Coordinates of C-alpha atoms in Angstrom, one line a residue:
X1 CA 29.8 4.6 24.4
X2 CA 27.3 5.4 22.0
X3 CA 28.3 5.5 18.4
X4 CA 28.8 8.7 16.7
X5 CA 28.3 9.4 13.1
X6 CA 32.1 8.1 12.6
X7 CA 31.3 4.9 14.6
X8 CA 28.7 3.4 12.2
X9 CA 29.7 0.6 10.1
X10 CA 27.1 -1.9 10.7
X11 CA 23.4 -1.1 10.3
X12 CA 20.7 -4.0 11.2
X13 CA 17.2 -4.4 10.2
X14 CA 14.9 -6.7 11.5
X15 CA 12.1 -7.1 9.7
X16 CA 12.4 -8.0 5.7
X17 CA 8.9 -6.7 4.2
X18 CA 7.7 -4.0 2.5
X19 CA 9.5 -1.2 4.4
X20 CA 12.9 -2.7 5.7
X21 CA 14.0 -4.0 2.1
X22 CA 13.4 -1.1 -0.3
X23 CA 14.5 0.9 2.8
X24 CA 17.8 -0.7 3.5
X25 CA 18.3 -1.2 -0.2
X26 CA 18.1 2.6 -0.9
X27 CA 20.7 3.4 2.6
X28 CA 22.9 0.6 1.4
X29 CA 23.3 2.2 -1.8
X30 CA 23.9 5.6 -1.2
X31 CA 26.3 4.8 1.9
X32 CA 28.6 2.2 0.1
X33 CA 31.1 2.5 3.6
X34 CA 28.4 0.9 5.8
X35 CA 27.5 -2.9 6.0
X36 CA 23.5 -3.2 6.1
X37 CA 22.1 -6.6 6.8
X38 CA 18.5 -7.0 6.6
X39 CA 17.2 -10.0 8.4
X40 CA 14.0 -11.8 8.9
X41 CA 13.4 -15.4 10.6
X42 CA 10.9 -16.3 7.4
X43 CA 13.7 -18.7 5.5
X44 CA 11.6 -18.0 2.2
X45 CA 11.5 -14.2 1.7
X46 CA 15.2 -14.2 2.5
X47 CA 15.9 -16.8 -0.4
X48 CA 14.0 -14.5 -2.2
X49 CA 15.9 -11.2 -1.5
X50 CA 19.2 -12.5 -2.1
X51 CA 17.4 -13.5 -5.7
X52 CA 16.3 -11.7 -8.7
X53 CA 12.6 -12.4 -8.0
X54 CA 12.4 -10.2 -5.1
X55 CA 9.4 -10.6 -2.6
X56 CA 8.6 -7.0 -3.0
X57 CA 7.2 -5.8 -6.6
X58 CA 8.2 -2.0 -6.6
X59 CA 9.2 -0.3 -9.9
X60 CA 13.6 0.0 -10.2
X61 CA 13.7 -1.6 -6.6
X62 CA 15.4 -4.5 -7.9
X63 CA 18.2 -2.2 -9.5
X64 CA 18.6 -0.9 -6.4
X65 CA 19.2 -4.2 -4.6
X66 CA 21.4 -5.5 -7.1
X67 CA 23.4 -2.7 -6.8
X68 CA 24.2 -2.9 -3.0
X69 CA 23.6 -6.6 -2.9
X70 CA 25.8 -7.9 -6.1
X71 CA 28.0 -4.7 -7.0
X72 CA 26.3 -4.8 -10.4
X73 CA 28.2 -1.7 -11.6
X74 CA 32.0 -3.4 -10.6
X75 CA 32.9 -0.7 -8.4
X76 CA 32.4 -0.7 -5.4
X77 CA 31.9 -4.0 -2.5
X78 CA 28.7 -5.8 -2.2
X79 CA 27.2 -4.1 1.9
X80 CA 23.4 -5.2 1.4
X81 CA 23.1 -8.6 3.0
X82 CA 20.1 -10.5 4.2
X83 CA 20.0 -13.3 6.3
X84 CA 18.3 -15.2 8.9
X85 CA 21.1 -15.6 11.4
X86 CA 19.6 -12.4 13.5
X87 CA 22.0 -12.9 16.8
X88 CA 25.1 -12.4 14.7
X89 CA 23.3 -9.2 12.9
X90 CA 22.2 -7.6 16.2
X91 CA 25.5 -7.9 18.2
X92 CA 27.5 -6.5 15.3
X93 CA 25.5 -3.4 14.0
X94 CA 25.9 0.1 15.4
X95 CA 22.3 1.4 14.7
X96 CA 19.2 -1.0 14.2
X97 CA 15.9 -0.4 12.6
X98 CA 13.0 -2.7 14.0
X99 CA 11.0 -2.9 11.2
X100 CA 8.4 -5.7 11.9
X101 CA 4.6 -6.0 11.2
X102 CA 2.2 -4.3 13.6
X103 CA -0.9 -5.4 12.5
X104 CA -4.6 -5.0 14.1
X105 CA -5.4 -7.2 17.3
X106 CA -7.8 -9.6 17.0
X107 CA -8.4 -11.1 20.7
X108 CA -8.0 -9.7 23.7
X109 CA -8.4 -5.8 24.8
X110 CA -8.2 -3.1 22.4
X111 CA -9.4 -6.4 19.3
X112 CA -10.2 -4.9 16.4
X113 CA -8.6 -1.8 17.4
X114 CA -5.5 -1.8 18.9
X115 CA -1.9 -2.5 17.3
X116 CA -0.4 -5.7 18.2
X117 CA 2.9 -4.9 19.1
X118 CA 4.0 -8.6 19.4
X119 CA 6.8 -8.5 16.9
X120 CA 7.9 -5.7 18.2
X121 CA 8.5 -6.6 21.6
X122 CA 10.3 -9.9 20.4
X123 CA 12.7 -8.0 18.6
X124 CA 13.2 -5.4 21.3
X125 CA 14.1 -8.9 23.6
X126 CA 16.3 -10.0 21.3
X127 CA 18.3 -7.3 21.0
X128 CA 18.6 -6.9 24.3
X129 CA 19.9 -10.9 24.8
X130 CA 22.3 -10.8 22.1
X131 CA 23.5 -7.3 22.5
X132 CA 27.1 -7.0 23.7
X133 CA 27.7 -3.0 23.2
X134 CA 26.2 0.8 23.2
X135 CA 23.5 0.8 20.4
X136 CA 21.0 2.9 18.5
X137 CA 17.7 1.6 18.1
X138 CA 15.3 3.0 15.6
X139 CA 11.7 2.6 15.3
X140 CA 10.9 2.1 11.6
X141 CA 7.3 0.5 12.5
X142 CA 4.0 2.3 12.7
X143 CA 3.7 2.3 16.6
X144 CA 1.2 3.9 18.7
X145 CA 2.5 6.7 21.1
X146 CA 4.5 5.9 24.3
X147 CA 5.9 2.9 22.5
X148 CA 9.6 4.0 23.0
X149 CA 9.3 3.9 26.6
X150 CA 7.9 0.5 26.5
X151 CA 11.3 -0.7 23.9
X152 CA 13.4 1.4 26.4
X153 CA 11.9 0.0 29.8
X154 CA 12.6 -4.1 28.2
X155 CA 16.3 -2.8 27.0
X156 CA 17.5 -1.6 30.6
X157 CA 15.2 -4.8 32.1
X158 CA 16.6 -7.1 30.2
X159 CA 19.6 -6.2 28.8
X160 CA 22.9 -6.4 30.2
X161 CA 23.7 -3.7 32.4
X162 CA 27.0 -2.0 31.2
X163 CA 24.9 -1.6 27.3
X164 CA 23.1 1.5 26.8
X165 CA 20.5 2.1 24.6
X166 CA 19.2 5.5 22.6
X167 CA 15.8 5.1 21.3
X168 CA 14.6 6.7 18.5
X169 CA 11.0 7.3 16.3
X170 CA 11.9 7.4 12.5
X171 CA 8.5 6.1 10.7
X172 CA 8.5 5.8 6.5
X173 CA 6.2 8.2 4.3
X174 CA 6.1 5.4 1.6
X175 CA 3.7 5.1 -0.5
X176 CA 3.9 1.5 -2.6
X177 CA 3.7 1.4 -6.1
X178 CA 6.4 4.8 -5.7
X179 CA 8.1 3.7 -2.8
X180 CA 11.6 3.9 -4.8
X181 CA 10.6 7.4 -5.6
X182 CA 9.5 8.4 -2.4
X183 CA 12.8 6.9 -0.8
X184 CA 15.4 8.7 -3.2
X185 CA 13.5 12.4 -3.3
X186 CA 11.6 12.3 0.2
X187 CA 9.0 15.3 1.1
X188 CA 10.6 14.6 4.8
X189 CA 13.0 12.6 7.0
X190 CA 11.1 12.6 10.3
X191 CA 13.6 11.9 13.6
X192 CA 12.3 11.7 16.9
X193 CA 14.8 11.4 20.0
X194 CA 15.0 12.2 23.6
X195 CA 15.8 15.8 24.0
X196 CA 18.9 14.8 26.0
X197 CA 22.5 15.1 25.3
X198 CA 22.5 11.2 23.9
X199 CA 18.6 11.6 22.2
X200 CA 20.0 14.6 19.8
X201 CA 23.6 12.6 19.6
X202 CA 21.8 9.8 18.4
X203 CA 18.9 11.5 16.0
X204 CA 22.2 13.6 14.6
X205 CA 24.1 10.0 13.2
X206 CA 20.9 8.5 11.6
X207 CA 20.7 12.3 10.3
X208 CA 24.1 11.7 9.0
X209 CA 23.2 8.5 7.3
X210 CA 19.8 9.7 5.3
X211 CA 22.3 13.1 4.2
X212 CA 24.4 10.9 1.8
X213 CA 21.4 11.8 -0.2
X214 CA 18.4 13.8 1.5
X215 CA 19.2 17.6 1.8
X216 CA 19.5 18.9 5.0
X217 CA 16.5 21.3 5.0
X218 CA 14.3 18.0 4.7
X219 CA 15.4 15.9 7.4
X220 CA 13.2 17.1 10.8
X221 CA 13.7 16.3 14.0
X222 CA 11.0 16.0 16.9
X223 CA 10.4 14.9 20.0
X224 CA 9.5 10.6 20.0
X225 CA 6.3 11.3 21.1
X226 CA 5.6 13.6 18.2
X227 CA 7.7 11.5 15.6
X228 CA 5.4 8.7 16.9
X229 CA 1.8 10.4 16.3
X230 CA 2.8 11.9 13.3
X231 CA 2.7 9.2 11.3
X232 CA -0.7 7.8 12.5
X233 CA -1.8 10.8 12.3
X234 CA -0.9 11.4 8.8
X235 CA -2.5 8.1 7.7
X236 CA -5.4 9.4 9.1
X237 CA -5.7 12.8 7.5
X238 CA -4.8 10.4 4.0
X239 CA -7.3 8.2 4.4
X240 CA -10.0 10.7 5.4
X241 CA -9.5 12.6 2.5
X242 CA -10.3 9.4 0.6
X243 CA -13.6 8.8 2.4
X244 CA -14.6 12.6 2.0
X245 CA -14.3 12.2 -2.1
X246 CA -16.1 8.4 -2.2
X247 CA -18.3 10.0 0.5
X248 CA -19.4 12.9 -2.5
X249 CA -19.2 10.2 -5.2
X250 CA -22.7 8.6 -4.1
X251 CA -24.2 12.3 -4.0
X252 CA -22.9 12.2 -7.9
X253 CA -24.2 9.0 -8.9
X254 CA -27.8 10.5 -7.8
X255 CA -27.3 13.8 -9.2
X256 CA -25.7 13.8 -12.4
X257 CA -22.6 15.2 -11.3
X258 CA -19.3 13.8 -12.2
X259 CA -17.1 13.3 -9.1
X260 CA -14.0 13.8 -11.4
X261 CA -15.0 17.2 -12.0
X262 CA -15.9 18.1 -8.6
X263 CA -12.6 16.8 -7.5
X264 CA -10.9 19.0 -10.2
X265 CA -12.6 22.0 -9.3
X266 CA -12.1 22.0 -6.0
X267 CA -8.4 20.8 -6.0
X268 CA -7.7 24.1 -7.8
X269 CA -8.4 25.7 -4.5
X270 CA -4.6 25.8 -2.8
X271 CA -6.2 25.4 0.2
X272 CA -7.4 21.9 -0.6
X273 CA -5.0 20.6 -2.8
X274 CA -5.5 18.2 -5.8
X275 CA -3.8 15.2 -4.1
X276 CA -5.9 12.5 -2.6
X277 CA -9.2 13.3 -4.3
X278 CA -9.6 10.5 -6.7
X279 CA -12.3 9.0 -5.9
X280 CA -12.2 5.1 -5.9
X281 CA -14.0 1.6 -4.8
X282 CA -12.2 2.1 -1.3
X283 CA -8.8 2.4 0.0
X284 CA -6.7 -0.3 0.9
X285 CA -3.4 -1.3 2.1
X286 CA -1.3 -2.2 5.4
X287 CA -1.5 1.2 6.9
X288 CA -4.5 3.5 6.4
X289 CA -7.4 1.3 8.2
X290 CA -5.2 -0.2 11.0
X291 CA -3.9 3.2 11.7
X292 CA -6.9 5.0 11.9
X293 CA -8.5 1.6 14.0
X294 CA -5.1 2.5 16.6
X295 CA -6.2 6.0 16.6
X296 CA -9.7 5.7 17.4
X297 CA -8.5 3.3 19.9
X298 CA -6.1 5.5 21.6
X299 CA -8.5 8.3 21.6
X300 CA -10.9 6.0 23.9
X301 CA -8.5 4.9 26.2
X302 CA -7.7 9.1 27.1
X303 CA -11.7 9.4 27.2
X304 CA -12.3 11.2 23.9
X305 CA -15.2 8.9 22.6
X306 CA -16.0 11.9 20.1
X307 CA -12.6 11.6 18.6
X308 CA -12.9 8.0 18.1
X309 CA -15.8 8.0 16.6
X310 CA -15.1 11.1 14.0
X311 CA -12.2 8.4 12.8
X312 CA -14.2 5.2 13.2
X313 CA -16.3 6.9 10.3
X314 CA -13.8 7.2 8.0
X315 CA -13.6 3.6 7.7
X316 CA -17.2 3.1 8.0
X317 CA -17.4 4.8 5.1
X318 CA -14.7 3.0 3.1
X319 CA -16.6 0.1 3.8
X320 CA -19.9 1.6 2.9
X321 CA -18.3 2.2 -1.0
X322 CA -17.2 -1.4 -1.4
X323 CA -20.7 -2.4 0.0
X324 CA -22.5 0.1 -2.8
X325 CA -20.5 -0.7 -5.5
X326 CA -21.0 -4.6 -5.2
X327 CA -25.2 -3.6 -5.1
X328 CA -24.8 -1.4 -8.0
X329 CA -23.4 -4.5 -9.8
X330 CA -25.8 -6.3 -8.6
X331 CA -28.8 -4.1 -9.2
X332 CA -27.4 -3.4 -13.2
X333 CA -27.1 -7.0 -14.1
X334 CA -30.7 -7.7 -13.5
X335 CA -31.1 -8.1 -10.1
X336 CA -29.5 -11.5 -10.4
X337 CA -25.8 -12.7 -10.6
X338 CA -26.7 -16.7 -10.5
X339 CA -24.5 -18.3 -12.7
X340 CA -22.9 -15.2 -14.6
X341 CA -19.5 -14.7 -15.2
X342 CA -17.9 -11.6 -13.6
X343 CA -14.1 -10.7 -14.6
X344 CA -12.3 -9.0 -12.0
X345 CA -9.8 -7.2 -13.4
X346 CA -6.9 -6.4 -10.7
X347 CA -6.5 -7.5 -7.5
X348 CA -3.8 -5.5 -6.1
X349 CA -4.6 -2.7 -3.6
X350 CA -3.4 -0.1 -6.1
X351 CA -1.1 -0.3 -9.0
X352 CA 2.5 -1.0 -9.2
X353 CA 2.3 -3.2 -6.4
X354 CA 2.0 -7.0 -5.6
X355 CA 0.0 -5.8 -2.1
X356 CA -3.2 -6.9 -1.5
X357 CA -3.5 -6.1 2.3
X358 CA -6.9 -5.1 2.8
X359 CA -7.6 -4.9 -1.0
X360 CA -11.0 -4.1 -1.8
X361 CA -11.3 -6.9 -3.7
X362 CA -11.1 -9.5 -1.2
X363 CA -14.6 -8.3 0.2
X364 CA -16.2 -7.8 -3.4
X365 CA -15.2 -11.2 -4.7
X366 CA -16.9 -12.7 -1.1
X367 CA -19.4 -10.7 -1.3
X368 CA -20.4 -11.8 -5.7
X369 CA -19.5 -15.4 -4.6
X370 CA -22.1 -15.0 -2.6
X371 CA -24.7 -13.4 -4.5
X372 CA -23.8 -17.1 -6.8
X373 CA -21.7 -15.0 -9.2
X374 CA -18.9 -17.1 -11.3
X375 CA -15.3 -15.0 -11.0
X376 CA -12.5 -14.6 -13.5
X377 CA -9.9 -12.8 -11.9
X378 CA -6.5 -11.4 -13.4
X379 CA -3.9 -9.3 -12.0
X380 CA -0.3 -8.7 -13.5
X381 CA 1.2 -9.1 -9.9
X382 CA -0.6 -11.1 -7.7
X383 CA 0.1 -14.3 -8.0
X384 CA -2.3 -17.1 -7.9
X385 CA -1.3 -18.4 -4.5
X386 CA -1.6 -14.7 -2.8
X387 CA -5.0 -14.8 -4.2
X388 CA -6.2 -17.9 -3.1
X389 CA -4.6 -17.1 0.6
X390 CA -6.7 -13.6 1.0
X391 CA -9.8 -15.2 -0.3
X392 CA -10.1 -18.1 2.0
X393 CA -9.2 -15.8 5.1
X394 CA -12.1 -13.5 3.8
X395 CA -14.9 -16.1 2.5
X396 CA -17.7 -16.3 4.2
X397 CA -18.0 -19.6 2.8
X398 CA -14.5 -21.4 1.5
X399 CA -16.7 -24.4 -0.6
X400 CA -18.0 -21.9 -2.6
X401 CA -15.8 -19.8 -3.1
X402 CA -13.1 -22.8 -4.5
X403 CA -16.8 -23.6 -6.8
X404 CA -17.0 -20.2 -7.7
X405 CA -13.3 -18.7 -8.5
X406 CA -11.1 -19.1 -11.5
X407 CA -7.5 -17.2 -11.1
X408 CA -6.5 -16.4 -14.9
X409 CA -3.1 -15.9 -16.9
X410 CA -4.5 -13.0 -19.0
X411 CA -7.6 -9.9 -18.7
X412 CA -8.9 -11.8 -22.0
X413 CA -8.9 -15.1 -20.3
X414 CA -10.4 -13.2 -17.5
X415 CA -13.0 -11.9 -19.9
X416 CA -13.9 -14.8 -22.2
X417 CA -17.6 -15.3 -22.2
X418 CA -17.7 -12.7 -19.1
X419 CA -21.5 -11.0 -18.6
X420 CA -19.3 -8.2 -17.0
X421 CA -15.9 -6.9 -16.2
X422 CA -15.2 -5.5 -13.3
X423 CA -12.1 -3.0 -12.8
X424 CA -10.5 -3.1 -8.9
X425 CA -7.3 -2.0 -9.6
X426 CA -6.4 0.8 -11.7
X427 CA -3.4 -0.7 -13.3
X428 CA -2.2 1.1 -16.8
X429 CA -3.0 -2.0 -19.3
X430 CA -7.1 -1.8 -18.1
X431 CA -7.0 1.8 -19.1
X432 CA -8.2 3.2 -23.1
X433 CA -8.0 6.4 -22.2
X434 CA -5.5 8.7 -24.6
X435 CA -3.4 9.8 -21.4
X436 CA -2.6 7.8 -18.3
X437 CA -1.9 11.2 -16.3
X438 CA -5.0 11.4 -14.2
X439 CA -5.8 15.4 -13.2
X440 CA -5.1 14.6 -9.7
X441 CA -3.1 12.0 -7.8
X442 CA -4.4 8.0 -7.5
X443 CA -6.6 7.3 -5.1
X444 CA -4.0 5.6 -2.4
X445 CA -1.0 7.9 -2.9
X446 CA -0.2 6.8 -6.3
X447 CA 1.8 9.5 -8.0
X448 CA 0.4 10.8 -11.8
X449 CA 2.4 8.9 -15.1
X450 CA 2.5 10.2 -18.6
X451 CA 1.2 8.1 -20.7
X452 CA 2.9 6.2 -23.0
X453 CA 3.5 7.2 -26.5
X454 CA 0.8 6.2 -29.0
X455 CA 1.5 2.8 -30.8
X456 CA 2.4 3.4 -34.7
X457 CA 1.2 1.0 -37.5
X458 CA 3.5 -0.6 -40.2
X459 CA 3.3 2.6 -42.0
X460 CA 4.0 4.8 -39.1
X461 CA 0.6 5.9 -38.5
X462 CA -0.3 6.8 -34.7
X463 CA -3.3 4.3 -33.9
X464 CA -5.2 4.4 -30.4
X465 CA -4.1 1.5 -28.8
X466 CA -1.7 1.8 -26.6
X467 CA 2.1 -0.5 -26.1
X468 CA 0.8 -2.9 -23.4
X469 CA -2.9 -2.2 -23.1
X470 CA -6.1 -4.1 -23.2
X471 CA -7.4 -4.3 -26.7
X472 CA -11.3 -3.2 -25.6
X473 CA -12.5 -4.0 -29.1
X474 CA -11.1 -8.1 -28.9
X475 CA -12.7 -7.5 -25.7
X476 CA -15.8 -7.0 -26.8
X477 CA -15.7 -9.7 -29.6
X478 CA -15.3 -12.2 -26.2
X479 CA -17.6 -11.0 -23.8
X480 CA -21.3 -12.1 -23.5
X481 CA -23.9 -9.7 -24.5
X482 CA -25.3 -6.9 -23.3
X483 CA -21.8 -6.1 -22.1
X484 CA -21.0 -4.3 -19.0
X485 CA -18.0 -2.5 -17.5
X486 CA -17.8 -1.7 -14.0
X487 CA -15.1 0.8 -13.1
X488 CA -13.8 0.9 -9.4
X489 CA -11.0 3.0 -10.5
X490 CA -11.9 5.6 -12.9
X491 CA -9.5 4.9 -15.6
X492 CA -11.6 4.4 -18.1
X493 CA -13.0 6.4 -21.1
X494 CA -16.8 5.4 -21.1
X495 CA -17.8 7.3 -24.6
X496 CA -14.9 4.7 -26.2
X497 CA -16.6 1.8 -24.6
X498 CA -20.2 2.7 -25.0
X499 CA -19.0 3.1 -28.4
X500 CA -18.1 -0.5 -28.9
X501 CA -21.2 -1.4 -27.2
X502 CA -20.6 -1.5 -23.7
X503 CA -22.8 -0.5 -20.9
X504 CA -20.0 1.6 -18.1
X505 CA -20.8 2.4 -14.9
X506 CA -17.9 4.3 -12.6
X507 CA -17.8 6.0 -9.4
X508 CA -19.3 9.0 -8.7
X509 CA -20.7 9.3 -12.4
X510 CA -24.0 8.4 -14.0
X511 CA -24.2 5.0 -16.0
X512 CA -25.0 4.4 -19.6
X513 CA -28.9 4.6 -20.1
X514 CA -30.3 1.5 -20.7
X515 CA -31.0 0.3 -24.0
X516 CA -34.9 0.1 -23.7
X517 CA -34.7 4.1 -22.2
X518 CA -32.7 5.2 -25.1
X519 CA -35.2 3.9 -27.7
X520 CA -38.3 4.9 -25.8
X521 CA -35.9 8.9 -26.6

């Protein structure tokens, strides 16, 4: 029988990454009466859940886990587990969330392109071997459409013959870096089931669950097919908005216009919208350029080659703004990089995150190594051994790039005797402007901060620097001269810098004249 909302007292998740643990942390939480075991076969990230150096950086998503995992606040029963015994998690939950990686081919039909949907057909199997009674099964993966019909035809294949299955879509609108935020105050719970007698059953208990704290008027429910789409689909539109405002950055940098203020302007149109228009070095991430890959790929195999290559653009042209912001480096330092030091300052994909999927820095570092560039690199985040891992996958040549790469502790280490600096992530200590809160919304989702209060001097005096930020004046007393700032992100105020003596060149803006232009003035 299938389980109603009553029935539920064991939830599974397979799959212990980005999605499944803040996920099941944040259920686990607000339903204190259900038992949620996240597992994962990865030995490593499990140790590291059930520690307090989680493998997921996301601002207050340790309190969260602590509170389900340990019963920090004495009242109530530890019900977030994770573990790597997933047979004894499968056959005992109710309602199960596959929630594994469903990353971009790379041999065989559809490479490139198409979703690998590996992981999630072993998981699919073993539920279906270990399973012993009526179960929900939720998709929590990005899948492309009609992959519900492929988990339901391997359940009733494989699976025992008195268990029934209800399959249903339920993807995650997080965006990392606010992924707690996004959890606990969601635009929209999306629910797609069968439109059967079971399908709305089912879509009405993991309804249930997500009310303990999502109002009612924001959980929808759709068809699978829909649910499925959706969420490619709104990647897409995400992403696309991104490559429209790098797109009109270059036509800035030639003009004199500054893309900030073009954003601005036409974000105050409400039929546009302010979100998504900061314009950046290129958008990264686990989900926007695999999605829209899946989707141009989809849209080939139904014959719509105009489709597919209206999205294949948008990630040409997030390619195109890495590629033309590693010449303009290039072209400002001389027309030569041999030997000088670059510090690359961030490495994450976006703030607030340890992420560096598809980082735009992983082709910008190969692509100075290359051009015989020496990098200092520092991120608050990332650690040394994630770095090292995404630039050997991406170097075009390993040698040099162990010759050429320093990982540092600090942005002054980074920055000691540094020809330029290099900004790739637009964490908050880079920043010297007086407010943090950007006019519209980061460039990947990232949702806009008030800045922290001014720091105060002995005598109680407001001073500029900012609790936490990069001192740009000891900068400057470390760097090489002429000095130059290269911001991917934005975030910087150039008139401060120029003021100190640095050359700044940002997106979509003009650069500081050269020195030999403004005395010839």
């Amino acid at each position: 029988m299938l389980p109603t909302s009553k029935d539920i007292k064991h939830i599974c998740c397979i799959g212990a990454g980005y999605v499944g643990g803040p996920t099941c942390a944040v259920i686990a939480d607000k339903n204190p009466h259900i038992k949620v075991t996240v597992v994962d076969l990865n030995e490593a990230r499990i140790e590291a859940w059930n520690s307090d150096d989680l493998p997921v950086y996301e601002p207050h998503l340790l309190t969260y886990v602590k509170s389900a995992r340990d019963a920090t606040d004495g009242k109530r029963t530890p019900n977030l587990f994770f573990s790597t015994d997933v047979d004894a998690a499968v056959k005992a939950a109710d309602l199960i969330f596959i929630s594994v990686n469903t990353p971009t081919k790379y041999t065989g039909a559809g490479a490139g392109h198409a979703c690998d949907l590996g992981y999630v057909e072993s998981a699919t199997r073993k539920i279906a071997e270990v399973a012993e009674s009526d179960k929900i099964v939720v998709e929590k993966s990005t899948v492309p459409c009609k992959t519900a019909e492929s988990i339901r035809e391997i359940l009733a294949a494989t699976g025992r013959p008195d268990v029934r299955y209800e399959i249903l879509s339920n993807p995650e609108f997080l965006a990392e870096g606010t992924a707690m935020n996004d959890l606990l105050h969601p635009d929209r719970i999306l629910i797609g089931s069968m439109r059967t007698e079971r399908g709305l059953q089912a879509a009405g208990v993991l309804a249930d669950i997500y009310g303990a704290w999502v109002p009612r008027e924001r959980i929808m429910t759709t068809n699978v097919w829909s649910s499925e789409l959706t969420k490619i689909a709104a990647n897409a539109l995400l992403a696309q908005r991104i490559s429209s405002i790098n797109a009109l950055s270059a036509i800035c940098e030639a003009t004199g216009a500054d893309i900030d203020e073009v954003a601005y302007a036409c974000g105050k149109d409400t039929r546009i919208g302010s979100k998504m228009l900061k314009s950046s070095v290129g958008f990264g991430g686990s989900c926007f350029k695999k999605d829209i890959l899946s989707l141009a790929y989809i849209s080939e195999t139904l014959h719509l080659p105009e489709v597919a290559r209206y999205w294949r653009s948008v990630v040409e042209i997030n390619e195109y703004q890495k590629d033309r912001f590693t010449k303009r480096i290039t072209k400002t330092l001389y027309q030569s990089l041999t030997n000088k030091k670059i510090a690359v300052l961030g490495f994450a994909y976006k703030k607030n995150t340890g992420d560096t999927r598809e980082t735009a820095a992983i082709s910008i570092v190969n692509s100075l190594v290359l051009e015989q560039a020496n990098i200092q690199i520092y991120d608050p985040r990332v650690k040394a051994e994630q770095i090292w891992s995404d630039l050997k996958v991406g170097a075009t040549d390993v040698e040099l790039m162990k010759r050429r790469v320093t990982v540092c502790s600090s942005a002054y280490e980074a920055c000691t005797d540094a020809h330029a600096a290099v900004i790739l992530t637009e964490w908050d200590e880079f920043s010297n402007k007086d407010s943090a809160a950007p006019l519209v919304n980061g460039a990947n989702g990232t949702k806009g901060v008030n800045s922290a209060p001014a720091a105060a001097d002995a005598n109680g005096v407001a001073t500029s620097k900012k609790p936490g930020r990069m001192d740009w004046e000891h900068v400057a007393d470390l760097m090489k001269k002429p000095m130059f700032v290269f911001d991917g992100r934005n975030i910087v105020d150039i008139q401060k810098l120029e003021a100190l003596g640095f050359r700044v060149e940002c997106i979509g803006k003009a650069g500081t004249p050269k020195a030999s232009s403004r005395l010839a003035d």
